[in-house]
Amino acid sequence: MKIPIRRTIIVNGNEWDFGRTIHDAALIDDTVIVTFVPDEGEPSILALDLDRKTLWSDLELAHFPRDDDRLVMYSIAGEDPLSFYLDVGYIARVDTKTGALLEMQFVK
């Protein structure tokens, strides 16, 4: 079975092309959160406003782990505050607009 590869999303009727494989996306109020299939040197999470201006990315924030030996995949739950399930056994709750860490919870 083939799984379609998405490189675009539709936001308020407009197609946004990221030129990369999108894992997940959510529109929360006026913030678009996009997670990508990991690509070395590129952000795995982007938060953008409705004018496509980048508000924050996981590369800018220390609470999103990046492993030198392998790339980390994030799963997103689309509510505010944002909850990201990290592959290290934690849920990170972050502010939608700034990416600031609000809470880290161990779940394993």
mmCIF file of C-alpha atoms in Angstrom:
data_model
loop_
_atom_site.group_PDB
_atom_site.id
_atom_site.type_symbol
_atom_site.label_atom_id
_atom_site.label_comp_id
_atom_site.label_asym_id
_atom_site.label_seq_id
_atom_site.Cartn_x
_atom_site.Cartn_y
_atom_site.Cartn_z
ATOM 1 C CA MET A 1 0.000 0.000 0.000
ATOM 2 C CA LYS A 2 1.352 3.409 -0.966
ATOM 3 C CA ILE A 3 1.113 6.259 1.503
ATOM 4 C CA PRO A 4 0.748 9.673 -0.152
ATOM 5 C CA ILE A 5 3.546 12.133 0.480
ATOM 6 C CA ARG A 6 2.274 15.596 1.339
ATOM 7 C CA ARG A 7 4.399 18.633 0.636
ATOM 8 C CA THR A 8 1.564 21.155 0.768
ATOM 9 C CA ILE A 9 -1.256 22.119 3.121
ATOM 10 C CA ILE A 10 -4.326 24.291 2.610
ATOM 11 C CA VAL A 11 -4.633 27.225 5.028
ATOM 12 C CA ASN A 12 -7.753 29.403 4.780
ATOM 13 C CA GLY A 13 -8.210 28.341 1.152
ATOM 14 C CA ASN A 14 -4.584 28.982 0.135
ATOM 15 C CA GLU A 15 -2.094 26.257 -0.726
ATOM 16 C CA TRP A 16 1.187 26.469 1.162
ATOM 17 C CA ASP A 17 4.001 24.517 -0.476
ATOM 18 C CA PHE A 18 6.899 23.678 1.825
ATOM 19 C CA GLY A 19 8.907 21.614 -0.660
ATOM 20 C CA ARG A 20 9.448 18.997 2.055
ATOM 21 C CA THR A 21 7.542 15.994 3.309
ATOM 22 C CA ILE A 22 4.983 17.067 5.922
ATOM 23 C CA HIS A 23 4.264 14.704 8.803
ATOM 24 C CA ASP A 24 1.415 16.627 10.467
ATOM 25 C CA ALA A 25 -0.124 20.103 10.566
ATOM 26 C CA ALA A 26 -2.585 22.032 12.732
ATOM 27 C CA LEU A 27 -4.212 25.459 12.671
ATOM 28 C CA ILE A 28 -4.673 26.759 16.209
ATOM 29 C CA ASP A 29 -6.308 30.197 16.355
ATOM 30 C CA ASP A 30 -4.084 32.163 13.949
ATOM 31 C CA THR A 31 -0.974 29.990 14.228
ATOM 32 C CA VAL A 32 -0.057 27.201 11.806
ATOM 33 C CA ILE A 33 2.046 24.392 13.288
ATOM 34 C CA VAL A 34 3.750 22.031 10.835
ATOM 35 C CA THR A 35 5.857 18.987 11.640
ATOM 36 C CA PHE A 36 8.060 17.519 8.936
ATOM 37 C CA VAL A 37 9.671 14.179 8.264
ATOM 38 C CA PRO A 38 13.176 14.817 9.623
ATOM 39 C CA ASP A 39 15.776 16.149 7.217
ATOM 40 C CA GLU A 40 19.262 16.819 8.545
ATOM 41 C CA GLY A 41 19.905 20.514 9.141
ATOM 42 C CA GLU A 42 16.261 21.490 8.606
ATOM 43 C CA PRO A 43 13.665 22.218 11.307
ATOM 44 C CA SER A 44 11.265 19.398 12.174
ATOM 45 C CA ILE A 45 8.707 21.813 13.642
ATOM 46 C CA LEU A 46 7.690 25.237 12.310
ATOM 47 C CA ALA A 47 5.174 27.652 13.782
ATOM 48 C CA LEU A 48 3.983 30.319 11.365
ATOM 49 C CA ASP A 49 1.483 33.149 11.422
ATOM 50 C CA LEU A 50 -1.169 33.458 8.709
ATOM 51 C CA ASP A 51 1.198 35.647 6.631
ATOM 52 C CA ARG A 52 3.676 32.707 6.598
ATOM 53 C CA LYS A 53 6.132 34.514 8.891
ATOM 54 C CA THR A 54 8.046 32.013 11.039
ATOM 55 C CA LEU A 55 7.280 32.492 14.727
ATOM 56 C CA TRP A 56 9.602 29.717 15.967
ATOM 57 C CA SER A 57 11.153 26.377 15.061
ATOM 58 C CA ASP A 58 12.452 23.419 17.028
ATOM 59 C CA LEU A 59 16.041 24.292 16.019
ATOM 60 C CA GLU A 60 15.814 27.488 18.090
ATOM 61 C CA LEU A 61 14.594 25.813 21.293
ATOM 62 C CA ALA A 62 16.715 23.618 23.579
ATOM 63 C CA HIS A 63 13.756 21.608 24.942
ATOM 64 C CA PHE A 64 13.329 19.889 21.563
ATOM 65 C CA PRO A 65 16.027 17.201 21.439
ATOM 66 C CA ARG A 66 18.161 16.661 18.379
ATOM 67 C CA ASP A 67 20.287 13.557 18.342
ATOM 68 C CA ASP A 68 23.590 13.585 16.453
ATOM 69 C CA ASP A 69 23.261 9.907 15.522
ATOM 70 C CA ARG A 70 19.650 9.979 14.345
ATOM 71 C CA LEU A 71 16.915 12.429 13.569
ATOM 72 C CA VAL A 72 14.029 12.898 15.992
ATOM 73 C CA MET A 73 10.371 12.729 14.861
ATOM 74 C CA TYR A 74 7.733 14.708 16.720
ATOM 75 C CA SER A 75 4.014 13.994 16.912
ATOM 76 C CA ILE A 76 1.637 16.871 17.509
ATOM 77 C CA ALA A 77 -1.653 17.055 19.372
ATOM 78 C CA GLY A 78 -3.551 20.034 17.981
ATOM 79 C CA GLU A 79 -4.681 21.911 21.067
ATOM 80 C CA ASP A 80 -3.438 24.894 23.020
ATOM 81 C CA PRO A 81 -1.082 24.584 24.766
ATOM 82 C CA LEU A 82 0.627 22.436 22.175
ATOM 83 C CA SER A 83 1.591 18.944 23.276
ATOM 84 C CA PHE A 84 4.440 17.218 21.466
ATOM 85 C CA TYR A 85 5.149 13.580 22.095
ATOM 86 C CA LEU A 86 8.918 13.244 22.087
ATOM 87 C CA ASP A 87 10.538 9.946 21.262
ATOM 88 C CA VAL A 88 12.470 10.087 24.516
ATOM 89 C CA GLY A 89 9.325 9.240 26.536
ATOM 90 C CA TYR A 90 8.155 12.738 27.385
ATOM 91 C CA ILE A 91 5.285 15.039 26.537
ATOM 92 C CA ALA A 92 6.390 18.634 26.109
ATOM 93 C CA ARG A 93 3.673 21.260 26.456
ATOM 94 C CA VAL A 94 4.671 24.499 24.787
ATOM 95 C CA ASP A 95 3.200 27.927 24.143
ATOM 96 C CA THR A 96 1.723 28.059 20.640
ATOM 97 C CA LYS A 97 2.995 31.547 19.767
ATOM 98 C CA THR A 98 6.511 31.377 21.227
ATOM 99 C CA GLY A 99 7.393 27.689 21.588
ATOM 100 C CA ALA A 100 8.348 28.358 25.234
ATOM 101 C CA LEU A 101 8.295 25.232 27.390
ATOM 102 C CA LEU A 102 5.372 25.231 29.803
ATOM 103 C CA GLU A 103 5.665 21.694 31.146
ATOM 104 C CA MET A 104 7.599 18.480 30.533
ATOM 105 C CA GLN A 105 5.959 15.221 31.643
ATOM 106 C CA PHE A 106 7.484 11.723 31.630
ATOM 107 C CA VAL A 107 5.055 9.205 30.123
ATOM 108 C CA LYS A 108 6.992 5.943 29.791
#
